[in-house]
Short mmCIF file of N, CA and C in Angstrom, two decimals:
data_model
loop_
_atom_site.label_atom_id
_atom_site.label_comp_id
_atom_site.label_asym_id
_atom_site.label_seq_id
_atom_site.Cartn_x
_atom_site.Cartn_y
_atom_site.Cartn_z
N MET A 1 131.77 80.44 115.92
CA MET A 1 130.80 80.79 115.31
C MET A 1 129.90 81.97 115.91
N GLN A 2 129.38 83.24 114.77
CA GLN A 2 128.56 83.84 115.45
C GLN A 2 127.48 84.17 114.76
N LEU A 3 126.52 83.67 115.74
CA LEU A 3 125.06 83.53 115.05
C LEU A 3 124.27 84.80 115.37
N ARG A 4 123.46 85.40 114.57
CA ARG A 4 122.42 86.47 114.99
C ARG A 4 121.34 86.06 114.65
N PHE A 5 120.45 86.20 116.09
CA PHE A 5 119.24 85.62 116.15
C PHE A 5 118.17 86.36 115.41
N VAL A 6 117.59 85.83 114.51
CA VAL A 6 116.44 86.41 113.59
C VAL A 6 115.13 86.31 114.21
N GLY A 7 114.83 85.10 114.50
CA GLY A 7 113.14 84.93 115.24
C GLY A 7 113.31 83.69 115.42
N ILE A 8 111.90 83.32 116.15
CA ILE A 8 111.50 82.04 116.92
C ILE A 8 110.11 81.90 116.35
N ASP A 9 109.72 80.92 116.36
CA ASP A 9 108.16 80.65 116.18
C ASP A 9 107.65 81.24 117.21
N PRO A 10 106.19 82.04 116.82
CA PRO A 10 105.78 82.94 117.42
C PRO A 10 104.42 82.19 118.19
N ASP A 11 104.57 80.97 117.84
CA ASP A 11 103.53 80.09 118.56
C ASP A 11 104.40 79.31 119.46
N THR A 12 105.29 79.54 119.94
CA THR A 12 106.46 78.46 120.64
C THR A 12 105.96 78.12 121.79
N GLY A 13 105.51 78.99 122.75
CA GLY A 13 105.52 78.47 124.34
C GLY A 13 106.54 78.50 124.79
N THR A 14 106.91 77.43 125.74
CA THR A 14 107.89 77.24 126.30
C THR A 14 109.03 75.78 125.99
N SER A 15 108.31 75.08 124.79
CA SER A 15 108.83 74.34 124.19
C SER A 15 108.58 74.32 122.39
N ASN A 16 109.12 73.22 121.79
CA ASN A 16 108.67 73.54 120.48
C ASN A 16 109.62 74.93 119.91
N SER A 17 110.46 74.51 119.81
CA SER A 17 110.94 76.27 118.86
C SER A 17 111.74 76.39 117.89
N PRO A 18 111.10 76.12 116.78
CA PRO A 18 111.79 76.32 115.47
C PRO A 18 112.38 77.83 115.67
N THR A 19 113.58 78.07 114.96
CA THR A 19 114.20 79.04 115.33
C THR A 19 115.47 79.38 113.91
N VAL A 20 115.16 80.48 113.42
CA VAL A 20 116.16 81.01 112.57
C VAL A 20 117.42 82.05 113.10
N TRP A 21 118.37 81.77 112.63
CA TRP A 21 119.83 82.62 112.86
C TRP A 21 120.33 83.07 111.45
N VAL A 22 121.29 83.88 111.43
CA VAL A 22 122.22 84.31 110.03
C VAL A 22 123.28 84.16 110.45
N ARG A 23 124.28 83.08 109.78
CA ARG A 23 125.67 82.96 110.43
C ARG A 23 126.50 84.08 109.03
N GLU A 24 126.76 85.11 109.61
CA GLU A 24 127.07 86.22 108.48
C GLU A 24 128.45 85.75 107.88
N VAL A 25 129.58 85.39 108.71
CA VAL A 25 130.65 85.22 108.29
C VAL A 25 131.02 83.85 107.20
N ALA A 26 129.88 82.91 107.43
CA ALA A 26 130.08 81.84 106.63
C ALA A 26 129.09 81.85 105.36
N GLU A 27 128.32 82.88 105.64
CA GLU A 27 126.85 83.33 104.53
C GLU A 27 126.26 82.01 104.86
N GLU A 28 125.50 81.61 105.76
CA GLU A 28 124.49 80.69 106.05
C GLU A 28 123.36 81.14 106.43
N LEU A 29 122.31 80.61 106.11
CA LEU A 29 120.96 80.57 107.51
C LEU A 29 121.30 79.23 108.29
N VAL A 30 120.53 79.63 109.34
CA VAL A 30 120.71 78.32 110.18
C VAL A 30 119.43 78.14 110.71
N PHE A 31 118.91 76.88 111.02
CA PHE A 31 117.61 76.48 111.13
C PHE A 31 117.20 75.53 111.96
N GLN A 32 116.77 75.74 113.10
CA GLN A 32 116.45 74.68 114.17
C GLN A 32 115.01 74.52 113.59
N GLY A 33 114.46 73.34 113.37
CA GLY A 33 113.22 73.06 113.08
C GLY A 33 112.56 71.42 113.40
N TRP A 34 111.62 71.11 113.49
CA TRP A 34 110.93 69.71 113.59
C TRP A 34 111.51 68.97 112.59
N LYS A 35 112.01 67.83 112.93
CA LYS A 35 112.45 66.90 112.26
C LYS A 35 111.13 65.98 111.39
N ALA A 36 111.75 66.08 109.98
CA ALA A 36 111.01 65.25 109.35
C ALA A 36 110.49 63.66 109.56
N ASP A 37 109.43 63.33 109.77
CA ASP A 37 109.10 62.15 109.84
C ASP A 37 109.15 61.36 108.67
N THR A 38 109.53 59.90 108.75
CA THR A 38 109.80 58.60 107.92
C THR A 38 109.52 58.94 106.46
N GLU A 39 108.24 59.40 106.67
CA GLU A 39 107.39 59.45 105.38
C GLU A 39 107.95 60.19 104.30
N LEU A 40 107.93 61.46 105.28
CA LEU A 40 108.10 62.99 104.72
C LEU A 40 109.61 63.27 104.15
N ALA A 41 110.38 62.03 104.79
CA ALA A 41 112.30 62.03 104.66
C ALA A 41 111.85 61.19 103.48
N ARG A 42 111.21 60.28 103.54
CA ARG A 42 111.58 59.26 102.24
C ARG A 42 110.79 59.92 101.14
N GLU A 43 109.72 60.80 101.01
CA GLU A 43 109.51 61.64 100.11
C GLU A 43 110.50 62.40 99.57
N CYS A 44 110.84 63.08 100.25
CA CYS A 44 112.34 64.28 99.69
C CYS A 44 113.26 63.29 99.29
N ALA A 45 113.57 62.23 100.00
CA ALA A 45 114.78 61.32 99.42
C ALA A 45 114.47 60.81 97.90
N ALA A 46 113.18 60.50 97.34
CA ALA A 46 112.96 59.94 96.15
C ALA A 46 112.94 61.14 95.20
N PHE A 47 112.78 62.36 95.63
CA PHE A 47 112.52 63.59 94.67
C PHE A 47 113.88 63.51 93.84
N HIS A 48 113.69 63.63 92.58
CA HIS A 48 114.33 63.38 91.55
C HIS A 48 114.71 65.16 90.90
N VAL A 49 115.88 65.49 91.18
CA VAL A 49 116.29 66.88 90.72
C VAL A 49 117.47 67.00 89.64
N PRO A 50 117.20 67.39 88.33
CA PRO A 50 118.30 66.99 87.28
C PRO A 50 119.53 67.10 87.76
N GLY A 51 120.57 66.54 87.49
CA GLY A 51 122.11 66.64 87.63
C GLY A 51 122.18 66.47 89.12
N HIS A 52 121.44 65.94 89.85
CA HIS A 52 121.77 65.74 91.21
C HIS A 52 121.61 64.33 91.73
N ALA A 53 122.01 63.49 92.10
CA ALA A 53 121.61 62.34 93.06
C ALA A 53 120.77 62.18 93.93
N VAL A 54 119.86 61.19 93.70
CA VAL A 54 119.01 60.82 94.46
C VAL A 54 119.17 60.50 95.74
N GLY A 55 118.17 61.14 96.65
CA GLY A 55 118.42 60.74 98.11
C GLY A 55 118.78 61.97 98.97
N ILE A 56 119.36 61.59 100.25
CA ILE A 56 119.70 62.62 100.94
C ILE A 56 121.15 62.45 101.53
N PRO A 57 121.98 63.14 101.01
CA PRO A 57 123.36 63.19 101.89
C PRO A 57 123.46 62.58 103.23
N SER A 58 124.43 61.90 103.80
CA SER A 58 124.61 61.79 105.07
C SER A 58 124.79 62.94 106.04
N ASP A 59 125.61 63.87 105.61
CA ASP A 59 125.62 65.24 106.33
C ASP A 59 124.42 66.34 106.05
N GLU A 60 123.51 65.73 105.56
CA GLU A 60 122.41 66.71 105.51
C GLU A 60 120.96 65.83 106.21
N THR A 61 120.18 67.17 106.33
CA THR A 61 118.72 66.38 106.68
C THR A 61 117.64 67.22 106.72
N VAL A 62 116.56 66.96 106.69
CA VAL A 62 115.22 67.47 106.17
C VAL A 62 114.29 68.09 107.34
N ILE A 63 114.14 69.43 107.48
CA ILE A 63 113.53 70.01 108.55
C ILE A 63 112.13 70.58 108.07
N ARG A 64 111.28 70.56 109.13
CA ARG A 64 110.22 71.74 108.91
C ARG A 64 109.92 72.47 109.55
N MET A 65 109.29 73.93 108.78
CA MET A 65 109.28 75.28 109.37
C MET A 65 107.86 75.39 109.04
N PRO A 66 107.27 75.85 110.29
CA PRO A 66 105.54 76.10 109.82
C PRO A 66 105.43 77.63 109.15
N PHE A 67 104.45 77.37 108.40
CA PHE A 67 104.27 78.77 107.49
C PHE A 67 104.41 80.14 108.47
N ARG A 68 103.63 80.32 109.46
CA ARG A 68 103.56 81.31 110.26
C ARG A 68 105.23 81.85 110.45
N MET A 69 106.11 81.00 109.96
CA MET A 69 107.28 81.83 110.23
C MET A 69 108.26 82.69 108.89
N ILE A 70 107.20 82.71 108.27
CA ILE A 70 107.67 83.12 106.88
C ILE A 70 107.97 84.41 106.73
N PRO A 71 107.60 85.53 107.63
CA PRO A 71 108.31 86.64 107.92
C PRO A 71 109.25 86.84 108.59
N ILE A 72 109.79 85.61 109.57
CA ILE A 72 110.72 85.67 109.99
C ILE A 72 111.92 84.85 108.89
N LEU A 73 111.48 84.14 108.20
CA LEU A 73 112.28 83.70 107.18
C LEU A 73 112.66 84.47 106.32
N ARG A 74 112.01 85.49 105.79
CA ARG A 74 112.14 86.64 104.78
C ARG A 74 112.90 87.60 105.59
N GLU A 75 112.74 88.13 106.46
CA GLU A 75 113.55 88.54 107.51
C GLU A 75 115.28 88.43 107.57
N ALA A 76 115.47 86.77 107.78
CA ALA A 76 116.60 86.21 107.76
C ALA A 76 117.25 86.23 106.41
N CYS A 77 116.54 85.91 105.33
CA CYS A 77 116.89 86.24 104.00
C CYS A 77 117.49 87.87 103.58
N ASN A 78 116.75 88.55 103.90
CA ASN A 78 116.84 90.23 103.65
C ASN A 78 118.39 90.43 104.53
N ALA A 79 118.61 89.89 105.78
CA ALA A 79 119.58 90.27 106.50
C ALA A 79 120.79 89.55 106.01
N ALA A 80 120.75 88.34 105.45
CA ALA A 80 121.79 87.57 104.66
C ALA A 80 122.48 88.29 103.45
N GLU A 81 121.11 89.08 102.84
CA GLU A 81 121.69 89.58 101.70
C GLU A 81 122.24 90.68 101.77
N ARG A 82 121.85 91.46 102.73
CA ARG A 82 122.39 92.89 103.46
C ARG A 82 124.18 92.53 103.73
N ALA A 83 124.09 91.50 104.45
CA ALA A 83 125.48 91.33 104.97
C ALA A 83 126.33 90.89 103.83
N ALA A 84 126.08 90.02 102.82
CA ALA A 84 126.85 89.49 101.86
C ALA A 84 127.13 90.88 100.84
N GLN A 85 126.15 91.39 100.90
CA GLN A 85 126.43 92.63 100.17
C GLN A 85 127.76 94.00 100.51
N LEU A 86 127.37 93.87 101.90
CA LEU A 86 128.21 94.61 102.48
C LEU A 86 129.93 94.01 102.24
N ARG A 87 129.87 92.88 102.50
CA ARG A 87 130.91 92.08 102.68
C ARG A 87 131.61 92.15 100.90
N ARG A 88 131.10 92.12 99.96
CA ARG A 88 131.31 92.11 98.66
C ARG A 88 132.01 93.46 98.29
N ALA A 89 131.16 94.87 99.18
CA ALA A 89 131.62 96.17 98.96
C ALA A 89 132.96 96.23 99.85
N ASP A 90 133.18 95.39 101.02
CA ASP A 90 134.40 95.77 101.45
C ASP A 90 135.43 95.09 100.44
N GLU A 91 135.26 93.91 100.21
CA GLU A 91 136.13 93.61 99.33
C GLU A 91 136.47 94.26 98.02
N GLY A 92 135.86 95.21 97.56
CA GLY A 92 136.06 96.11 96.32
C GLY A 92 134.97 95.53 95.29
N GLY A 93 133.85 94.67 95.82
CA GLY A 93 133.27 94.29 94.27
C GLY A 93 131.84 95.43 94.48
N ASP A 94 130.95 94.63 93.60
CA ASP A 94 129.74 95.71 93.60
C ASP A 94 128.69 94.62 94.55
N ALA A 95 127.39 95.26 94.59
CA ALA A 95 126.39 94.18 95.02
C ALA A 95 126.18 93.04 94.70
N HIS A 96 126.49 92.58 93.45
CA HIS A 96 126.26 91.60 92.96
C HIS A 96 127.86 90.35 93.01
N GLY A 97 129.11 91.04 93.73
CA GLY A 97 130.18 90.28 93.80
C GLY A 97 130.88 90.65 92.90
N CYS A 98 130.57 91.43 91.51
CA CYS A 98 131.64 91.62 90.67
C CYS A 98 132.75 92.58 90.89
N ALA A 99 133.89 92.49 90.87
CA ALA A 99 134.90 93.22 91.14
C ALA A 99 134.95 94.23 90.19
N PRO A 100 135.45 95.75 90.20
CA PRO A 100 135.69 96.62 89.28
C PRO A 100 136.47 96.02 87.92
N GLY A 101 135.83 96.36 86.73
CA GLY A 101 136.28 95.69 85.47
C GLY A 101 135.76 94.04 84.96
N ASP A 102 135.17 93.95 86.14
CA ASP A 102 134.23 92.48 85.67
C ASP A 102 133.27 92.60 84.53
N ALA A 103 132.78 91.63 83.74
CA ALA A 103 131.44 91.60 83.06
C ALA A 103 130.32 91.09 83.70
#
């Protein structure tokens, strides 16, 4: 797994280190953040999204990231989009993933 470090909570000190990486090959953003407390996890699990089961799947979790990390999250999103566009271009598609001749 190749992670590209994007940023860490600017107020981290020597502990409590919410961090963001980009995993370009897997096309994923990777987050290290604070675990949700029981009340927040329960609230998220009860939230209904049409077409989806209620609850949090066993292979997923809820994390919290501080607002002060918004610029870092934005940077990670931009880096991920650039990597995806480059990959699609290398594969013969356009910036939206469409191959030549696709509608």
